[in-house]
Amino acid sequence: MMRAYKFLLRPTVRQERALREMLRDHCLLYNSALQERRDAWRHSSKTSVQYGQQSAQLKEIRTFDPERQGRWSFSSQQATLRRLNRAFAAFFRRVKSREKPGYPRFKGAGHFDTVEFPKDGDGCRWDSTPHDTQTRVRLQGIGHVRVHQHRTVRGRVKTISIKREGRRWYVLLACDEVPAEALPATGSVVGIDMGITHFLTTSNGDHAPNPRFLGAMTDRLADAQRALDAFPKRNRLRMKKHRAAARKVAKLHAKIRRQRVDHHYKVANALVRDHDVIAHEKLNTAGMTRAPKPKPDLEHDGAFLANGAAAKAGLNRSILDAGWGLFLGILANKAESAGRRVIPVDARNTSRTCPKCGHVPKGNRTTQANFTCASCGFLANADHVGALNVLNRAGLALCDAA
């Protein structure tokens, strides 16, 4: 199985300057390759430039600019060009399926934060000083950078990526052949229902609290955002105070993200440790958080009727703050590592179906928190009912598979 590891880098002042220059030059390469594709297509010949043609130009580019492009790993520059190629492949796929195309954009200096090295030993070397007690990663053009390795790396390191997050630098390792660490069987099967009032509710009736990290940071984030909005948005040369205001907003968002991920890992570990099989709803978070369509007023030209957009915006914010999609991905990875099984089931009517008699009217859900069956009078917490129905559908799926 594959696993990713993320460690904090401790670069020196000189190494940090070189890391910034590496990102700058890879960003320039990405934007130049994008400009070449745009110009070729705008020409009367409608020429389509492919990755192979741009990769073949790298040798000439490195020879022409040895002080900048020639400093860095050839393989990492190829990975940057493949990144652009994937962006165009996704663009054409969306065009073909008649979705919103989203043409690839030029990357600004603050929006190109990752450089990938496709192979350990080619332009980079993980644990480059094995004789030293301090772990280091060697990067071409930068040197041996100290790593804060807080856990053991298992398996074979395949790719290495360097990522900037605010003022911090991280190394990301993608490892293959990682041995699974199966946990002892518990004989327990559980269904979970994701929610807003409670982060999740199990079929056993247990609730995991929803910390609402974004809500807790709303006031500080609003103050920081107002300070940032006082500066002009389109300014090529930002002042020192402007950069500090932008860093403060980014720092608050990064803290919220770290708190959310930490909470997700703790809840996922608890579920995986206690249960052999975990069933959950197959959720389309993107569709659930889509803004409602405007309702034109047919009696007045140019006017619109109320469509509940304000209330929906608050619900969308709460769903995104909970991070259901991220949590379910973490749960699947943890379960695979521990030898557990995760079963996604159809989420339709899970909160309306009576687990006792199977009656499915809209009136069963009397309030957001309460469930009362209109047929048999079954009373329960609505989230608990949803978890029970998820567990029942998972049992049917296991029977069908058997």
PDB file of N, CA and C in Angstrom, residues 16-69:
ATOM      1  N   GLU A  16      16.767  28.931   2.700  1.00  0.00           N
ATOM      2  CA  GLU A  16      15.412  29.447   2.481  1.00  0.00           C
ATOM      3  C   GLU A  16      15.374  30.386   1.283  1.00  0.00           C
ATOM      4  N   ARG A  17      16.423  31.191   1.135  1.00  0.00           N
ATOM      5  CA  ARG A  17      16.496  32.062  -0.042  1.00  0.00           C
ATOM      6  C   ARG A  17      16.562  31.235  -1.317  1.00  0.00           C
ATOM      7  N   ALA A  18      17.331  30.152  -1.287  1.00  0.00           N
ATOM      8  CA  ALA A  18      17.429  29.282  -2.468  1.00  0.00           C
ATOM      9  C   ALA A  18      16.103  28.570  -2.739  1.00  0.00           C
ATOM     10  N   LEU A  19      15.376  28.187  -1.684  1.00  0.00           N
ATOM     11  CA  LEU A  19      14.071  27.553  -1.878  1.00  0.00           C
ATOM     12  C   LEU A  19      13.090  28.510  -2.553  1.00  0.00           C
ATOM     13  N   ARG A  20      13.111  29.775  -2.141  1.00  0.00           N
ATOM     14  CA  ARG A  20      12.245  30.759  -2.782  1.00  0.00           C
ATOM     15  C   ARG A  20      12.619  30.957  -4.251  1.00  0.00           C
ATOM     16  N   GLU A  21      13.913  30.945  -4.538  1.00  0.00           N
ATOM     17  CA  GLU A  21      14.360  31.087  -5.927  1.00  0.00           C
ATOM     18  C   GLU A  21      13.946  29.873  -6.754  1.00  0.00           C
ATOM     19  N   MET A  22      13.971  28.683  -6.152  1.00  0.00           N
ATOM     20  CA  MET A  22      13.544  27.480  -6.864  1.00  0.00           C
ATOM     21  C   MET A  22      12.073  27.573  -7.245  1.00  0.00           C
ATOM     22  N   LEU A  23      11.232  28.004  -6.292  1.00  0.00           N
ATOM     23  CA  LEU A  23       9.816  28.177  -6.602  1.00  0.00           C
ATOM     24  C   LEU A  23       9.617  29.235  -7.678  1.00  0.00           C
ATOM     25  N   ARG A  24      10.356  30.330  -7.583  1.00  0.00           N
ATOM     26  CA  ARG A  24      10.235  31.401  -8.575  1.00  0.00           C
ATOM     27  C   ARG A  24      10.555  30.908  -9.976  1.00  0.00           C
ATOM     28  N   ASP A  25      11.647  30.135 -10.126  1.00  0.00           N
ATOM     29  CA  ASP A  25      12.058  29.679 -11.454  1.00  0.00           C
ATOM     30  C   ASP A  25      11.115  28.617 -12.005  1.00  0.00           C
ATOM     31  N   HIS A  26      10.601  27.730 -11.146  1.00  0.00           N
ATOM     32  CA  HIS A  26       9.623  26.746 -11.616  1.00  0.00           C
ATOM     33  C   HIS A  26       8.304  27.425 -11.994  1.00  0.00           C
ATOM     34  N   CYS A  27       7.941  28.473 -11.266  1.00  0.00           N
ATOM     35  CA  CYS A  27       6.741  29.232 -11.618  1.00  0.00           C
ATOM     36  C   CYS A  27       6.920  29.902 -12.974  1.00  0.00           C
ATOM     37  N   LEU A  28       8.105  30.464 -13.216  1.00  0.00           N
ATOM     38  CA  LEU A  28       8.396  31.086 -14.517  1.00  0.00           C
ATOM     39  C   LEU A  28       8.333  30.057 -15.639  1.00  0.00           C
ATOM     40  N   LEU A  29       8.854  28.860 -15.389  1.00  0.00           N
ATOM     41  CA  LEU A  29       8.807  27.799 -16.398  1.00  0.00           C
ATOM     42  C   LEU A  29       7.365  27.409 -16.702  1.00  0.00           C
ATOM     43  N   TYR A  30       6.556  27.284 -15.671  1.00  0.00           N
ATOM     44  CA  TYR A  30       5.137  26.923 -15.838  1.00  0.00           C
ATOM     45  C   TYR A  30       4.411  27.984 -16.659  1.00  0.00           C
ATOM     46  N   ASN A  31       4.598  29.252 -16.305  1.00  0.00           N
ATOM     47  CA  ASN A  31       3.901  30.329 -17.008  1.00  0.00           C
ATOM     48  C   ASN A  31       4.389  30.471 -18.448  1.00  0.00           C
ATOM     49  N   SER A  32       5.681  30.270 -18.676  1.00  0.00           N
ATOM     50  CA  SER A  32       6.212  30.369 -20.039  1.00  0.00           C
ATOM     51  C   SER A  32       5.663  29.251 -20.923  1.00  0.00           C
ATOM     52  N   ALA A  33       5.572  28.044 -20.357  1.00  0.00           N
ATOM     53  CA  ALA A  33       5.013  26.926 -21.124  1.00  0.00           C
ATOM     54  C   ALA A  33       3.532  27.157 -21.418  1.00  0.00           C
ATOM     55  N   LEU A  34       2.809  27.732 -20.454  1.00  0.00           N
ATOM     56  CA  LEU A  34       1.402  28.052 -20.683  1.00  0.00           C
ATOM     57  C   LEU A  34       1.255  29.110 -21.770  1.00  0.00           C
ATOM     58  N   GLN A  35       2.127  30.135 -21.752  1.00  0.00           N
ATOM     59  CA  GLN A  35       2.070  31.179 -22.776  1.00  0.00           C
ATOM     60  C   GLN A  35       2.367  30.611 -24.158  1.00  0.00           C
ATOM     61  N   GLU A  36       3.305  29.674 -24.231  1.00  0.00           N
ATOM     62  CA  GLU A  36       3.624  29.060 -25.525  1.00  0.00           C
ATOM     63  C   GLU A  36       2.411  28.317 -26.084  1.00  0.00           C
ATOM     64  N   ARG A  37       1.693  27.604 -25.228  1.00  0.00           N
ATOM     65  CA  ARG A  37       0.502  26.872 -25.687  1.00  0.00           C
ATOM     66  C   ARG A  37      -0.586  27.841 -26.145  1.00  0.00           C
ATOM     67  N   ARG A  38      -0.757  28.939 -25.409  1.00  0.00           N
ATOM     68  CA  ARG A  38      -1.772  29.920 -25.787  1.00  0.00           C
ATOM     69  C   ARG A  38      -1.448  30.561 -27.135  1.00  0.00           C
ATOM     70  N   ASP A  39      -0.176  30.957 -27.317  1.00  0.00           N
ATOM     71  CA  ASP A  39       0.218  31.613 -28.564  1.00  0.00           C
ATOM     72  C   ASP A  39       0.102  30.672 -29.755  1.00  0.00           C
ATOM     73  N   ALA A  40       0.467  29.398 -29.547  1.00  0.00           N
ATOM     74  CA  ALA A  40       0.398  28.439 -30.648  1.00  0.00           C
ATOM     75  C   ALA A  40      -1.048  28.215 -31.088  1.00  0.00           C
ATOM     76  N   TRP A  41      -1.971  28.186 -30.131  1.00  0.00           N
ATOM     77  CA  TRP A  41      -3.373  27.948 -30.489  1.00  0.00           C
ATOM     78  C   TRP A  41      -4.018  29.186 -31.105  1.00  0.00           C
ATOM     79  N   ARG A  42      -3.562  30.374 -30.694  1.00  0.00           N
ATOM     80  CA  ARG A  42      -4.110  31.609 -31.248  1.00  0.00           C
ATOM     81  C   ARG A  42      -3.593  31.888 -32.663  1.00  0.00           C
ATOM     82  N   HIS A  43      -2.517  31.225 -33.043  1.00  0.00           N
ATOM     83  CA  HIS A  43      -1.988  31.387 -34.398  1.00  0.00           C
ATOM     84  C   HIS A  43      -2.996  30.846 -35.407  1.00  0.00           C
ATOM     85  N   SER A  44      -2.908  31.345 -36.606  1.00  0.00           N
ATOM     86  CA  SER A  44      -3.853  30.932 -37.655  1.00  0.00           C
ATOM     87  C   SER A  44      -3.787  29.431 -37.938  1.00  0.00           C
ATOM     88  N   SER A  45      -2.644  28.814 -37.638  1.00  0.00           N
ATOM     89  CA  SER A  45      -2.490  27.376 -37.882  1.00  0.00           C
ATOM     90  C   SER A  45      -3.171  26.522 -36.822  1.00  0.00           C
ATOM     91  N   LYS A  46      -3.586  27.152 -35.672  1.00  0.00           N
ATOM     92  CA  LYS A  46      -4.229  26.430 -34.576  1.00  0.00           C
ATOM     93  C   LYS A  46      -3.382  25.239 -34.105  1.00  0.00           C
ATOM     94  N   THR A  47      -2.106  25.504 -33.883  1.00  0.00           N
ATOM     95  CA  THR A  47      -1.179  24.444 -33.478  1.00  0.00           C
ATOM     96  C   THR A  47      -1.401  24.071 -32.016  1.00  0.00           C
ATOM     97  N   SER A  48      -1.380  22.790 -31.729  1.00  0.00           N
ATOM     98  CA  SER A  48      -1.521  22.297 -30.361  1.00  0.00           C
ATOM     99  C   SER A  48      -0.164  21.800 -29.868  1.00  0.00           C
ATOM    100  N   VAL A  49       0.370  22.430 -28.825  1.00  0.00           N
ATOM    101  CA  VAL A  49       1.674  22.065 -28.267  1.00  0.00           C
ATOM    102  C   VAL A  49       1.455  21.029 -27.169  1.00  0.00           C
ATOM    103  N   GLN A  50       2.236  19.954 -27.192  1.00  0.00           N
ATOM    104  CA  GLN A  50       2.100  18.870 -26.227  1.00  0.00           C
ATOM    105  C   GLN A  50       3.281  18.851 -25.259  1.00  0.00           C
ATOM    106  N   TYR A  51       3.158  18.018 -24.232  1.00  0.00           N
ATOM    107  CA  TYR A  51       4.201  17.934 -23.206  1.00  0.00           C
ATOM    108  C   TYR A  51       5.537  17.499 -23.803  1.00  0.00           C
ATOM    109  N   GLY A  52       5.518  16.520 -24.699  1.00  0.00           N
ATOM    110  CA  GLY A  52       6.763  16.012 -25.264  1.00  0.00           C
ATOM    111  C   GLY A  52       7.559  17.090 -25.972  1.00  0.00           C
ATOM    112  N   GLN A  53       6.877  17.986 -26.667  1.00  0.00           N
ATOM    113  CA  GLN A  53       7.573  19.060 -27.373  1.00  0.00           C
ATOM    114  C   GLN A  53       8.192  20.050 -26.396  1.00  0.00           C
ATOM    115  N   GLN A  54       7.474  20.371 -25.326  1.00  0.00           N
ATOM    116  CA  GLN A  54       8.010  21.326 -24.359  1.00  0.00           C
ATOM    117  C   GLN A  54       9.127  20.709 -23.523  1.00  0.00           C
ATOM    118  N   SER A  55       8.999  19.425 -23.219  1.00  0.00           N
ATOM    119  CA  SER A  55      10.063  18.758 -22.465  1.00  0.00           C
ATOM    120  C   SER A  55      11.350  18.690 -23.271  1.00  0.00           C
ATOM    121  N   ALA A  56      11.231  18.545 -24.591  1.00  0.00           N
ATOM    122  CA  ALA A  56      12.423  18.476 -25.442  1.00  0.00           C
ATOM    123  C   ALA A  56      13.174  19.805 -25.491  1.00  0.00           C
ATOM    124  N   GLN A  57      12.498  20.907 -25.116  1.00  0.00           N
ATOM    125  CA  GLN A  57      13.149  22.217 -25.138  1.00  0.00           C
ATOM    126  C   GLN A  57      13.921  22.512 -23.853  1.00  0.00           C
ATOM    127  N   LEU A  58      13.766  21.662 -22.834  1.00  0.00           N
ATOM    128  CA  LEU A  58      14.375  21.950 -21.539  1.00  0.00           C
ATOM    129  C   LEU A  58      15.898  22.034 -21.613  1.00  0.00           C
ATOM    130  N   LYS A  59      16.504  21.147 -22.389  1.00  0.00           N
ATOM    131  CA  LYS A  59      17.974  21.144 -22.486  1.00  0.00           C
ATOM    132  C   LYS A  59      18.478  22.476 -23.024  1.00  0.00           C
ATOM    133  N   GLU A  60      17.811  22.986 -24.048  1.00  0.00           N
ATOM    134  CA  GLU A  60      18.211  24.270 -24.628  1.00  0.00           C
ATOM    135  C   GLU A  60      17.956  25.418 -23.644  1.00  0.00           C
ATOM    136  N   ILE A  61      16.846  25.354 -22.920  1.00  0.00           N
ATOM    137  CA  ILE A  61      16.528  26.400 -21.946  1.00  0.00           C
ATOM    138  C   ILE A  61      17.564  26.424 -20.833  1.00  0.00           C
ATOM    139  N   ARG A  62      17.958  25.261 -20.346  1.00  0.00           N
ATOM    140  CA  ARG A  62      18.934  25.181 -19.264  1.00  0.00           C
ATOM    141  C   ARG A  62      20.304  25.674 -19.726  1.00  0.00           C
ATOM    142  N   THR A  63      20.666  25.404 -20.971  1.00  0.00           N
ATOM    143  CA  THR A  63      21.944  25.874 -21.509  1.00  0.00           C
ATOM    144  C   THR A  63      21.934  27.388 -21.659  1.00  0.00           C
ATOM    145  N   PHE A  64      20.799  27.944 -22.095  1.00  0.00           N
ATOM    146  CA  PHE A  64      20.695  29.383 -22.319  1.00  0.00           C
ATOM    147  C   PHE A  64      20.678  30.154 -20.995  1.00  0.00           C
ATOM    148  N   ASP A  65      20.124  29.579 -19.923  1.00  0.00           N
ATOM    149  CA  ASP A  65      19.980  30.255 -18.635  1.00  0.00           C
ATOM    150  C   ASP A  65      20.562  29.389 -17.523  1.00  0.00           C
ATOM    151  N   PRO A  66      21.895  29.223 -17.482  1.00  0.00           N
ATOM    152  CA  PRO A  66      22.496  28.316 -16.490  1.00  0.00           C
ATOM    153  C   PRO A  66      22.399  28.832 -15.052  1.00  0.00           C
ATOM    154  N   GLU A  67      22.296  30.159 -14.862  1.00  0.00           N
ATOM    155  CA  GLU A  67      22.271  30.716 -13.514  1.00  0.00           C
ATOM    156  C   GLU A  67      20.920  30.533 -12.834  1.00  0.00           C
ATOM    157  N   ARG A  68      19.849  30.316 -13.641  1.00  0.00           N
ATOM    158  CA  ARG A  68      18.528  30.165 -13.036  1.00  0.00           C
ATOM    159  C   ARG A  68      17.947  28.791 -13.353  1.00  0.00           C
ATOM    160  N   GLN A  69      17.475  28.600 -14.585  1.00  0.00           N
ATOM    161  CA  GLN A  69      16.866  27.313 -14.928  1.00  0.00           C
ATOM    162  C   GLN A  69      17.871  26.170 -14.900  1.00  0.00           C
TER     163      GLN A  69
END
